Each structure stands twice: as structure tokens, then as C-alpha cells.
CSV table of C-alpha atoms and ligand atoms in Angstrom, one decimal:
chain,number,residue,atom,x,y,z
A,1421,UNK,CA,7.1,-15.9,16.3
A,1422,UNK,CA,6.0,-14.2,19.5
A,1423,UNK,CA,8.4,-16.4,21.4
A,1424,UNK,CA,11.2,-15.4,19.1
A,1425,UNK,CA,10.5,-11.7,19.7
A,1426,UNK,CA,10.5,-12.3,23.4
A,1427,UNK,CA,13.8,-14.1,23.4
A,1428,UNK,CA,15.6,-11.6,21.2
A,1429,UNK,CA,14.3,-8.4,22.7
A,1430,UNK,CA,14.2,-8.9,26.4
A,1431,UNK,CA,14.5,-5.2,27.3
A,1432,UNK,CA,11.3,-4.3,25.5
A,1433,UNK,CA,9.6,-7.5,26.4
A,1434,UNK,CA,8.7,-6.7,29.9
A,1435,UNK,CA,6.2,-4.3,28.4
A,1436,UNK,CA,5.0,-6.8,25.9
A,1437,UNK,CA,4.6,-9.5,28.5
A,1438,UNK,CA,2.2,-7.3,30.4
A,1439,UNK,CA,0.3,-6.8,27.2
A,1440,UNK,CA,0.1,-10.6,26.8
A,1441,UNK,CA,-1.6,-10.8,30.2
A,1442,UNK,CA,-4.1,-8.3,28.9
A,1443,UNK,CA,-4.9,-10.9,26.2
A,1444,UNK,CA,-3.6,-9.1,23.2
A,1445,UNK,CA,-3.3,-11.5,20.2
A,1446,UNK,CA,0.1,-12.6,18.9
A,1447,UNK,CA,-0.5,-10.4,15.8
A,1448,UNK,CA,-1.3,-7.4,17.9
A,1449,UNK,CA,1.9,-7.9,19.9
A,1450,UNK,CA,3.9,-8.2,16.7
A,1451,UNK,CA,2.3,-4.9,15.5
A,1452,UNK,CA,3.2,-3.2,18.8
A,1453,UNK,CA,6.7,-4.6,18.6
A,1454,UNK,CA,7.0,-3.2,15.0
A,1455,UNK,CA,6.1,0.3,16.1
A,1456,UNK,CA,8.5,0.1,19.1
A,1457,UNK,CA,11.5,-1.5,17.4
A,1458,UNK,CA,11.5,-0.4,13.7
A,1459,UNK,CA,12.0,3.3,13.4
A,1460,UNK,CA,10.8,5.4,10.4
A,1461,UNK,CA,14.4,5.6,9.2
A,1462,UNK,CA,14.8,1.8,9.4
A,1463,UNK,CA,11.6,1.2,7.6
A,1464,UNK,CA,12.7,3.6,4.8
A,1465,UNK,CA,16.0,1.8,4.6
A,1466,UNK,CA,14.3,-1.6,4.3
A,1467,UNK,CA,11.9,-0.2,1.7
A,1468,UNK,CA,14.8,1.4,-0.2
A,1469,UNK,CA,16.4,-2.1,-0.5
A,1470,UNK,CA,13.2,-3.6,-1.7
A,1471,UNK,CA,12.8,-0.7,-4.2
A,1472,UNK,CA,16.3,-1.5,-5.6
A,1473,UNK,CA,15.4,-5.2,-6.0
A,1474,UNK,CA,12.1,-4.3,-7.8
A,1475,UNK,CA,13.6,-1.8,-10.1
A,1476,UNK,CA,16.5,-4.2,-11.0
A,1477,UNK,CA,14.0,-6.8,-12.1
A,1478,UNK,CA,12.9,-5.4,-15.4
A,1479,UNK,CA,11.3,-8.7,-16.6
A,1480,UNK,CA,8.7,-8.7,-13.8
A,1481,UNK,CA,8.6,-5.0,-13.1
A,1482,UNK,CA,9.3,-3.1,-16.3
A,1483,UNK,CA,9.2,0.6,-15.5
A,1484,UNK,CA,7.2,3.0,-17.6
A,1485,UNK,CA,10.1,5.2,-18.3
A,1486,UNK,CA,9.7,8.8,-19.4
A,1487,UNK,CA,11.0,8.4,-23.0
A,1488,UNK,CA,8.5,10.5,-24.8
A,1489,UNK,CA,6.8,13.7,-23.9
A,1490,UNK,CA,3.5,11.8,-23.5
A,1491,UNK,CA,5.2,9.2,-21.2
A,1492,UNK,CA,6.7,12.0,-19.2
A,1493,UNK,CA,3.3,13.6,-18.9
A,1494,UNK,CA,1.7,10.3,-17.7
A,1495,UNK,CA,4.4,9.7,-15.1
A,1496,UNK,CA,4.1,13.3,-13.9
A,1497,UNK,CA,0.3,13.0,-13.8
A,1498,UNK,CA,0.3,9.9,-11.6
A,1499,UNK,CA,3.1,11.4,-9.4
A,1500,UNK,CA,1.2,14.6,-9.0
A,1501,UNK,CA,-2.0,12.8,-7.9
A,1502,UNK,CA,-0.1,10.7,-5.5
A,1503,UNK,CA,2.0,13.5,-4.0
A,1504,UNK,CA,-1.0,15.7,-3.7
A,1505,UNK,CA,-2.8,13.1,-1.6
A,1506,UNK,CA,0.3,12.3,0.4
A,1507,UNK,CA,0.7,16.0,1.2
A,1508,UNK,CA,-2.8,16.1,2.6
A,1509,UNK,CA,-2.3,13.3,5.2
A,1510,UNK,CA,-0.7,14.0,8.5
A,1511,UNK,CA,-0.5,10.5,9.9
A,1512,UNK,CA,3.2,10.0,8.8
A,1513,UNK,CA,5.9,12.5,8.0
A,1514,UNK,CA,7.8,10.6,5.3
A,1515,UNK,CA,8.4,11.2,1.5
A,1516,UNK,CA,6.3,9.3,-1.0
A,1517,UNK,CA,7.3,8.2,-4.5
A,1518,UNK,CA,4.9,7.0,-7.2
A,1519,UNK,CA,6.2,4.7,-9.9
A,1520,UNK,CA,4.4,3.4,-13.0
A,1521,UNK,CA,5.1,-0.2,-14.1
A,1522,UNK,CA,4.6,-0.8,-17.8
A,1523,UNK,CA,2.4,-3.9,-18.0
A,1524,UNK,CA,-1.1,-3.5,-19.4
A,1525,UNK,CA,-2.1,-7.0,-18.5
A,1526,UNK,CA,-1.8,-6.5,-14.7
A,1527,UNK,CA,-4.5,-4.5,-13.0
A,1528,UNK,CA,-2.8,-3.8,-9.7
A,1529,UNK,CA,-0.9,-1.4,-7.5
A,1530,UNK,CA,1.1,-2.1,-4.4
A,1531,UNK,CA,2.9,-0.3,-1.6
A,1532,UNK,CA,6.5,-0.9,-0.4
A,1533,UNK,CA,7.3,0.0,3.2
A,1534,UNK,CA,8.9,3.4,3.6
A,1535,UNK,CA,6.8,5.4,1.1
A,1536,UNK,CA,7.2,3.7,-2.3
A,1537,UNK,CA,4.0,3.2,-4.3
A,1538,UNK,CA,3.8,1.3,-7.6
A,1539,UNK,CA,0.9,1.3,-10.0
A,1540,UNK,CA,0.6,-0.8,-13.2
A,1541,UNK,CA,-0.4,0.7,-16.6
A,1542,UNK,CA,-3.1,-2.0,-16.7
A,1543,UNK,CA,-4.8,-0.4,-13.7
A,1544,UNK,CA,-4.5,3.1,-15.0
A,1545,UNK,CA,-6.1,2.0,-18.3
A,1546,UNK,CA,-8.9,0.2,-16.4
A,1547,UNK,CA,-9.8,3.2,-14.2
A,1548,UNK,CA,-12.8,5.1,-15.5
A,1549,UNK,CA,-12.0,8.4,-13.9
A,1550,UNK,CA,-9.3,10.3,-11.9
A,1551,UNK,CA,-11.2,9.6,-8.6
A,1552,UNK,CA,-10.6,5.9,-9.1
A,1553,UNK,CA,-6.9,6.3,-9.7
A,1554,UNK,CA,-6.7,8.6,-6.7
A,1555,UNK,CA,-8.7,6.1,-4.6
A,1556,UNK,CA,-6.3,3.3,-5.4
A,1557,UNK,CA,-3.2,5.5,-4.7
A,1558,UNK,CA,-4.8,6.8,-1.4
A,1559,UNK,CA,-5.5,3.2,-0.4
A,1560,UNK,CA,-1.8,2.3,-1.0
A,1561,UNK,CA,-0.7,5.4,0.9
A,1562,UNK,CA,-3.0,4.1,3.7
A,1563,UNK,CA,-1.1,0.8,3.8
A,1564,UNK,CA,2.2,2.8,4.3
A,1565,UNK,CA,0.9,5.3,6.8
A,1566,UNK,CA,-0.5,2.4,8.9
A,1567,UNK,CA,2.9,0.5,8.5
A,1568,UNK,CA,1.1,-2.6,7.2
A,1569,UNK,CA,4.1,-3.7,5.1
A,1570,UNK,CA,6.6,-3.3,7.9
A,1571,UNK,CA,4.2,-5.2,10.2
A,1572,UNK,CA,3.8,-8.0,7.6
A,1573,UNK,CA,7.6,-8.2,7.3
A,1574,UNK,CA,7.9,-8.7,11.1
A,1575,UNK,CA,5.3,-11.4,11.1
A,1576,UNK,CA,7.0,-13.2,8.2
A,1577,UNK,CA,10.7,-12.9,9.3
A,1578,UNK,CA,10.8,-11.7,12.9
A,1579,UNK,CA,12.3,-8.5,14.1
A,1580,UNK,CA,15.7,-9.9,14.7
A,1581,UNK,CA,16.1,-10.9,11.0
A,1582,UNK,CA,15.0,-7.4,9.9
A,1583,UNK,CA,17.5,-5.8,12.2
A,1584,UNK,CA,20.2,-8.1,10.8
A,1585,UNK,CA,19.2,-6.8,7.3
A,1586,UNK,CA,19.8,-3.3,8.5
A,1587,UNK,CA,23.3,-4.1,9.7
A,1588,UNK,CA,24.0,-5.7,6.3
A,1589,UNK,CA,24.0,-9.4,7.3
A,1590,UNK,CA,24.1,-11.0,3.9
A,1591,UNK,CA,22.1,-14.2,4.7
A,1592,UNK,CA,19.3,-12.0,6.3
A,1593,UNK,CA,19.4,-9.7,3.2
A,1594,UNK,CA,19.0,-12.8,0.9
A,1595,UNK,CA,16.1,-14.1,3.0
A,1596,UNK,CA,14.1,-10.9,3.3
A,1597,UNK,CA,14.9,-9.3,0.0
A,1598,UNK,CA,14.0,-12.3,-2.2
A,1599,UNK,CA,11.3,-10.8,-4.4
A,1600,UNK,CA,11.3,-13.8,-6.8
A,1601,UNK,CA,8.6,-15.6,-4.8
A,1602,UNK,CA,6.4,-12.5,-4.9
A,1603,UNK,CA,6.1,-9.5,-2.7
A,1604,UNK,CA,4.9,-10.5,0.7
A,1605,UNK,CA,3.2,-7.2,1.4
A,1606,UNK,CA,0.8,-7.8,-1.5
A,1607,UNK,CA,-1.2,-10.0,0.8
A,1608,UNK,CA,-2.7,-8.1,3.7
A,1609,UNK,CA,-5.2,-9.2,6.2
A,1610,UNK,CA,-8.8,-8.1,5.9
A,1611,UNK,CA,-8.3,-5.8,8.9
A,1612,UNK,CA,-5.4,-4.1,7.1
A,1613,UNK,CA,-7.6,-3.6,4.0
A,1614,UNK,CA,-10.3,-2.0,6.2
A,1615,UNK,CA,-7.8,0.2,7.8
A,1616,UNK,CA,-6.3,1.3,4.5
A,1617,UNK,CA,-9.8,2.0,3.1
A,1618,UNK,CA,-10.7,4.0,6.1
A,1619,UNK,CA,-7.5,6.1,5.9
A,1620,UNK,CA,-7.9,6.6,2.1
A,1621,UNK,CA,-11.4,8.1,2.5
A,1622,UNK,CA,-10.1,10.7,4.9
A,1623,UNK,CA,-7.1,11.5,2.7
A,1624,UNK,CA,-9.2,11.8,-0.4
A,1625,UNK,CA,-11.6,14.2,1.3
A,1626,UNK,CA,-8.8,16.4,2.6
A,1627,UNK,CA,-7.3,16.4,-0.9
A,1628,UNK,CA,-10.6,17.5,-2.5
A,1629,UNK,CA,-11.6,14.3,-4.3
A,1630,UNK,CA,-14.8,12.5,-4.3
A,1631,UNK,CA,-13.9,9.8,-1.8
A,1632,UNK,CA,-15.8,6.9,-3.5
A,1633,UNK,CA,-13.1,6.1,-6.1
A,1634,UNK,CA,-11.5,3.0,-4.5
A,1635,UNK,CA,-15.0,1.6,-3.7
A,1636,UNK,CA,-16.4,2.1,-7.2
A,1637,UNK,CA,-13.2,0.7,-8.8
A,1638,UNK,CA,-13.5,-2.5,-6.7
A,1639,UNK,CA,-17.2,-2.8,-7.6
A,1640,UNK,CA,-16.4,-2.2,-11.3
A,1641,UNK,CA,-13.7,-5.0,-11.3
A,1642,UNK,CA,-15.9,-7.4,-9.3
A,1643,UNK,CA,-18.8,-6.8,-11.7
A,1644,UNK,CA,-16.6,-7.4,-14.8
A,1645,UNK,CA,-15.3,-10.7,-13.5
A,1646,UNK,CA,-16.0,-13.6,-15.9
A,1647,UNK,CA,-14.0,-13.8,-19.0
A,1648,UNK,CA,-11.6,-11.0,-18.0
A,1649,UNK,CA,-11.0,-12.5,-14.6
A,1650,UNK,CA,-7.4,-13.6,-15.3
A,1651,UNK,CA,-6.4,-10.0,-16.1
A,1652,UNK,CA,-8.2,-8.7,-12.9
A,1653,UNK,CA,-7.2,-11.6,-10.7
A,1654,UNK,CA,-4.1,-10.0,-9.3
A,1655,UNK,CA,-5.9,-6.9,-7.9
A,1656,UNK,CA,-8.9,-8.8,-6.7
A,1657,UNK,CA,-6.8,-11.4,-5.0
A,1658,UNK,CA,-4.6,-8.8,-3.3
A,1659,UNK,CA,-7.5,-6.5,-2.5
A,1660,UNK,CA,-10.5,-8.8,-1.9
A,1661,UNK,CA,-13.6,-6.7,-2.6
A,1662,UNK,CA,-15.7,-8.3,0.1
A,1663,UNK,CA,-19.2,-7.0,0.5
A,1664,UNK,CA,-18.3,-6.3,4.1
A,1665,UNK,CA,-15.4,-4.1,3.0
A,1666,UNK,CA,-17.5,-2.2,0.4
A,1667,UNK,CA,-20.3,-1.6,2.9
A,1668,UNK,CA,-17.8,-0.4,5.6
A,1669,UNK,CA,-16.5,2.3,3.1
A,1670,UNK,CA,-20.1,3.2,2.2
A,1671,UNK,CA,-20.9,3.7,5.9
A,1672,UNK,CA,-17.9,6.0,6.3
A,1673,UNK,CA,-18.8,8.0,3.2
A,1674,UNK,CA,-22.4,8.1,4.2
A,1675,UNK,CA,-21.6,10.0,7.3
A,1676,UNK,CA,-19.9,12.8,5.3
A,1677,UNK,CA,-21.7,15.9,4.2
A,1678,UNK,CA,-23.7,15.9,0.9
A,1679,UNK,CA,-21.2,18.4,-0.5
A,1680,UNK,CA,-18.4,15.8,-0.1
A,1681,UNK,CA,-20.5,12.9,-1.4
A,1682,UNK,CA,-21.5,14.9,-4.5
A,1683,UNK,CA,-18.1,16.2,-5.4
A,1684,UNK,CA,-17.5,16.1,-9.1
A,1685,UNK,CA,-15.5,13.3,-10.8
A,1686,UNK,CA,-13.1,14.3,-13.5
A,1687,UNK,CA,-11.9,12.2,-16.5
A,1688,UNK,CA,-8.5,10.5,-16.5
A,1689,UNK,CA,-6.1,13.1,-18.1
A,1690,UNK,CA,-3.4,10.8,-19.4
A,1691,UNK,CA,-3.8,7.0,-20.0
A,1692,UNK,CA,-1.0,4.7,-21.1
B,1932,ZN,ZN1,-4.8,-3.0,0.0
């Protein structure tokens, strides 16, 4: 993959070649290349194309549409939590949208590059308080602000294929936009998960939440395990709750003031 980047982007590559001499890993070079070669606008365009694919697939991604007043209130509630957190981060100046997928059996949430966050009704129902929902949304926002999805796409397909998608090359579009085999950005590296956790803690604090929500939600799911494992499998497999990861978040939160650590935790206002 690195060789492909070098061949296809010779102008930039002199800089990247230097970095290779400094012993940066192939993954790191691809991440640097993503930042250099994929602009915010291009990432949003790629994400918008994914969003269209997801929302056209009503079998796998049935949207929780706002048919009733109660539904509308739930959609607005999730959107307001997400937008409030997004407003309080200043890592990336892009718009965020938050969409509820109507499937109580899936406990998951995921982020599409460009600012599109999806959360399943199964996760909203499982959350025990608003801080946990906020924690999950902040974590997904963290994947987007750190451009993890775009970086994953570059690793999977190469930059030249992504650029072909942006100019409308139909075979590249078919390759990259094929969501039938599962969304590639559901599987991030452990480093990506650490980074999204770390960003989420800062965003939650700035927004005024108790920052422990994502951590307590992961612990709760891991503790439940057993008979309900199949329902929880998706979230746990896409967000592995390693002890290491939980301890890392505990360390970050532990360095914050007691006022922050003791912030109140409110109930979930609307549940599906
Ligand atoms: Zn994650």
C-alpha cells in the first residue's frame, strides 16, 4: 500500500520518503498522506456518498423516522446531545449529524467520515443514563475529529482509488461504496480507540457532562456478557473494552478536578 501511494503521488512523496528514513511505520505514513491529500471537503463528499448508501439500505439500516411526536422527541433528543458535544470541540470545523437506526437488537453506534454519526435504538435502550449516551456519541465524534474513518479508507483502498471516487469513476465508486460486506470503519485499531476515548473525555468535560459515560457503558456491557452476548457482540467487537483501554480513560479522568469527577448524572429523557 505504501508503494502504491509513492507511485501515484510523486509530488508529495519526497516529503514522505524523508519520513520513511525517520522510520515512521507504513500506517503512520498512510495517516500523514490522508491528512495531506484528502481535504475536509473531499472527506465530507466521501462520507455523503456513504450516508446515501446507508440510508438507501432500509433492511440493514432502518431509520427511526420521526412519525410520532414521541419519535420526533427522541430524534431531537439524541441530535441535541450530539450537536451540543460537537459544538464544544474545536478540533475540527465541520457539521455533524446524528441519526437513529431503528433496531433494538443491535447495541452499537458508528461514525462515517465527514461528520455523520449513527446510533442504534438498541444502544439507547441499554444506556443507563444520559452520560453514557453522551459518552458513546462523544467517542464517535472523536473518531471523526481524528479522521479515523478516512485513514481507514486510505489503508483499505489507497488514496488514488478514493480520489477516483471523488471524480466519479464508476468502478472505484462500486469498490469503495460497497456497504454490503459491512462498514469498514466499524473496525478501528486499538490506538484509534484510545485516541477517540481520550478526545471524548475532553469533549464531555467541555460540554458539562460527567466524562465517565463511555467507560461505565463499556464496563456495564462487558459485565453483562454471558447469555446476552449475541446482542452485545457488535458493540464489544467494534469497541473492544480492553482493561488497558478502560484504565487509560480512568487515568485521564483521575487527573481532572473533583468537581468534574463528581458531576451529576441525569436520567435518559427519551428511550425508544
Ligand atoms: Zn470506537
